[in-house]
Amino acid sequence: MEADELLVLVAGGDQKAFEELYGLVSGPVYGLVRRVVRDPAQSEEVSQEVLLELWRSAAKFDPGRGSALSWILTLAHRRAVDRVRSARAAGEREQREALRANHPAFDHVAEEVEAGLEREWVRRCLERLTALQRQSVTLAYYEGYTYREVAERLSLPLGTVKTRMRDGLTQLRKCLGGVA
């Protein structure tokens, strides 16, 4: 008997016809699955799933839409592609989890310690400025005054304040290693 006739009998629950159909299509099913999946053990597993699905869904076969073998191989191809996609997705999930494990969550204590060290570093660099530079930079950057307001507060010309700020910021940049 041919696969088309056997599949119609399998749809009716004929186990003998399924055994014969199994013998007829298991080789081509495995060959197709193996080309897609590549791994022999996975290919065997997917082939078994396809043949089990064949037993369960034989009634869905429509002889008017094509041959039984092409329908069976389409089932096999779809199942094989699903397995490859599933394996790829699982691998990507594992990679993401591994990355998360290597990058611990934000550590507030470490952040505070680092900020404290940075503040200390800036404080030490500010101490290296002349008193006039330090006064101008402090008023502008820590107290929020504009250059014009700093000039008024210190009773100095605006140009003098700008020069002090430029020189002070240049010194800070050098002291902080070009970071500022």
mmCIF file with all atom_site columns, C-alpha atoms in Angstrom, residues 73-136:
data_model
loop_
_atom_site.group_PDB
_atom_site.id
_atom_site.type_symbol
_atom_site.label_atom_id
_atom_site.label_alt_id
_atom_site.label_comp_id
_atom_site.label_asym_id
_atom_site.label_entity_id
_atom_site.label_seq_id
_atom_site.pdbx_PDB_ins_code
_atom_site.Cartn_x
_atom_site.Cartn_y
_atom_site.Cartn_z
_atom_site.occupancy
_atom_site.B_iso_or_equiv
_atom_site.pdbx_formal_charge
_atom_site.auth_seq_id
_atom_site.auth_comp_id
_atom_site.auth_asym_id
_atom_site.auth_atom_id
_atom_site.pdbx_PDB_model_num
ATOM 1  C CA . LEU A 1 73  ? 7.539  15.835 5.717  1.00 0.00 ? 73  LEU A CA 1
ATOM 2  C CA . THR A 1 74  ? 5.993  19.272 6.206  1.00 0.00 ? 74  THR A CA 1
ATOM 3  C CA . LEU A 1 75  ? 5.063  18.241 9.758  1.00 0.00 ? 75  LEU A CA 1
ATOM 4  C CA . ALA A 1 76  ? 8.616  17.007 10.279 1.00 0.00 ? 76  ALA A CA 1
ATOM 5  C CA . HIS A 1 77  ? 10.190 20.181 8.922  1.00 0.00 ? 77  HIS A CA 1
ATOM 6  C CA . ARG A 1 78  ? 8.018  22.420 11.075 1.00 0.00 ? 78  ARG A CA 1
ATOM 7  C CA . ARG A 1 79  ? 8.762  20.415 14.195 1.00 0.00 ? 79  ARG A CA 1
ATOM 8  C CA . ALA A 1 80  ? 12.503 20.419 13.436 1.00 0.00 ? 80  ALA A CA 1
ATOM 9  C CA . VAL A 1 81  ? 12.560 24.182 12.889 1.00 0.00 ? 81  VAL A CA 1
ATOM 10 C CA . ASP A 1 82  ? 10.618 24.665 16.132 1.00 0.00 ? 82  ASP A CA 1
ATOM 11 C CA . ARG A 1 83  ? 13.234 22.609 17.977 1.00 0.00 ? 83  ARG A CA 1
ATOM 12 C CA . VAL A 1 84  ? 16.107 24.638 16.537 1.00 0.00 ? 84  VAL A CA 1
ATOM 13 C CA . ARG A 1 85  ? 14.380 27.916 17.448 1.00 0.00 ? 85  ARG A CA 1
ATOM 14 C CA . SER A 1 86  ? 13.614 26.654 20.919 1.00 0.00 ? 86  SER A CA 1
ATOM 15 C CA . ALA A 1 87  ? 17.218 25.564 21.465 1.00 0.00 ? 87  ALA A CA 1
ATOM 16 C CA . ARG A 1 88  ? 18.505 28.922 20.199 1.00 0.00 ? 88  ARG A CA 1
ATOM 17 C CA . ALA A 1 89  ? 16.116 30.837 22.471 1.00 0.00 ? 89  ALA A CA 1
ATOM 18 C CA . ALA A 1 90  ? 17.141 28.700 25.450 1.00 0.00 ? 90  ALA A CA 1
ATOM 19 C CA . GLY A 1 91  ? 20.800 29.387 24.710 1.00 0.00 ? 91  GLY A CA 1
ATOM 20 C CA . GLU A 1 92  ? 20.165 33.121 24.480 1.00 0.00 ? 92  GLU A CA 1
ATOM 21 C CA . ARG A 1 93  ? 18.247 33.031 27.781 1.00 0.00 ? 93  ARG A CA 1
ATOM 22 C CA . GLU A 1 94  ? 21.158 31.222 29.428 1.00 0.00 ? 94  GLU A CA 1
ATOM 23 C CA . GLN A 1 95  ? 23.598 33.819 28.079 1.00 0.00 ? 95  GLN A CA 1
ATOM 24 C CA . ARG A 1 96  ? 21.456 36.672 29.400 1.00 0.00 ? 96  ARG A CA 1
ATOM 25 C CA . GLU A 1 97  ? 21.248 34.997 32.822 1.00 0.00 ? 97  GLU A CA 1
ATOM 26 C CA . ALA A 1 98  ? 25.002 34.456 32.860 1.00 0.00 ? 98  ALA A CA 1
ATOM 27 C CA . LEU A 1 99  ? 25.561 38.119 32.058 1.00 0.00 ? 99  LEU A CA 1
ATOM 28 C CA . ARG A 1 100 ? 23.161 39.160 34.813 1.00 0.00 ? 100 ARG A CA 1
ATOM 29 C CA . ALA A 1 101 ? 24.984 36.898 37.264 1.00 0.00 ? 101 ALA A CA 1
ATOM 30 C CA . ASN A 1 102 ? 28.284 38.576 36.371 1.00 0.00 ? 102 ASN A CA 1
ATOM 31 C CA . HIS A 1 103 ? 26.841 42.075 36.731 1.00 0.00 ? 103 HIS A CA 1
ATOM 32 C CA . PRO A 1 104 ? 25.465 42.389 40.229 1.00 0.00 ? 104 PRO A CA 1
ATOM 33 C CA . ALA A 1 105 ? 22.669 44.807 40.939 1.00 0.00 ? 105 ALA A CA 1
ATOM 34 C CA . PHE A 1 106 ? 23.469 48.430 41.710 1.00 0.00 ? 106 PHE A CA 1
ATOM 35 C CA . ASP A 1 107 ? 25.329 48.688 44.986 1.00 0.00 ? 107 ASP A CA 1
ATOM 36 C CA . HIS A 1 108 ? 24.356 51.834 46.886 1.00 0.00 ? 108 HIS A CA 1
ATOM 37 C CA . VAL A 1 109 ? 27.098 51.420 49.479 1.00 0.00 ? 109 VAL A CA 1
ATOM 38 C CA . ALA A 1 110 ? 29.796 51.151 46.828 1.00 0.00 ? 110 ALA A CA 1
ATOM 39 C CA . GLU A 1 111 ? 28.325 54.154 45.027 1.00 0.00 ? 111 GLU A CA 1
ATOM 40 C CA . GLU A 1 112 ? 28.390 56.237 48.216 1.00 0.00 ? 112 GLU A CA 1
ATOM 41 C CA . VAL A 1 113 ? 31.963 55.229 48.971 1.00 0.00 ? 113 VAL A CA 1
ATOM 42 C CA . GLU A 1 114 ? 33.024 56.129 45.444 1.00 0.00 ? 114 GLU A CA 1
ATOM 43 C CA . ALA A 1 115 ? 31.229 59.474 45.611 1.00 0.00 ? 115 ALA A CA 1
ATOM 44 C CA . GLY A 1 116 ? 32.926 60.184 48.949 1.00 0.00 ? 116 GLY A CA 1
ATOM 45 C CA . LEU A 1 117 ? 36.337 59.395 47.461 1.00 0.00 ? 117 LEU A CA 1
ATOM 46 C CA . GLU A 1 118 ? 35.610 61.673 44.507 1.00 0.00 ? 118 GLU A CA 1
ATOM 47 C CA . ARG A 1 119 ? 34.546 64.497 46.841 1.00 0.00 ? 119 ARG A CA 1
ATOM 48 C CA . GLU A 1 120 ? 37.783 64.053 48.820 1.00 0.00 ? 120 GLU A CA 1
ATOM 49 C CA . TRP A 1 121 ? 39.808 64.112 45.614 1.00 0.00 ? 121 TRP A CA 1
ATOM 50 C CA . VAL A 1 122 ? 38.105 67.331 44.468 1.00 0.00 ? 122 VAL A CA 1
ATOM 51 C CA . ARG A 1 123 ? 38.583 68.890 47.933 1.00 0.00 ? 123 ARG A CA 1
ATOM 52 C CA . ARG A 1 124 ? 42.320 68.152 47.825 1.00 0.00 ? 124 ARG A CA 1
ATOM 53 C CA . CYS A 1 125 ? 42.591 69.633 44.353 1.00 0.00 ? 125 CYS A CA 1
ATOM 54 C CA . LEU A 1 126 ? 40.689 72.734 45.449 1.00 0.00 ? 126 LEU A CA 1
ATOM 55 C CA . GLU A 1 127 ? 43.224 73.178 48.276 1.00 0.00 ? 127 GLU A CA 1
ATOM 56 C CA . ARG A 1 128 ? 45.991 73.421 45.647 1.00 0.00 ? 128 ARG A CA 1
ATOM 57 C CA . LEU A 1 129 ? 44.387 76.488 44.071 1.00 0.00 ? 129 LEU A CA 1
ATOM 58 C CA . THR A 1 130 ? 45.310 79.998 45.201 1.00 0.00 ? 130 THR A CA 1
ATOM 59 C CA . ALA A 1 131 ? 42.948 81.442 47.773 1.00 0.00 ? 131 ALA A CA 1
ATOM 60 C CA . LEU A 1 132 ? 41.504 83.839 45.175 1.00 0.00 ? 132 LEU A CA 1
ATOM 61 C CA . GLN A 1 133 ? 40.937 81.057 42.603 1.00 0.00 ? 133 GLN A CA 1
ATOM 62 C CA . ARG A 1 134 ? 39.399 78.768 45.238 1.00 0.00 ? 134 ARG A CA 1
ATOM 63 C CA . GLN A 1 135 ? 37.083 81.538 46.423 1.00 0.00 ? 135 GLN A CA 1
ATOM 64 C CA . SER A 1 136 ? 35.834 82.270 42.880 1.00 0.00 ? 136 SER A CA 1
#
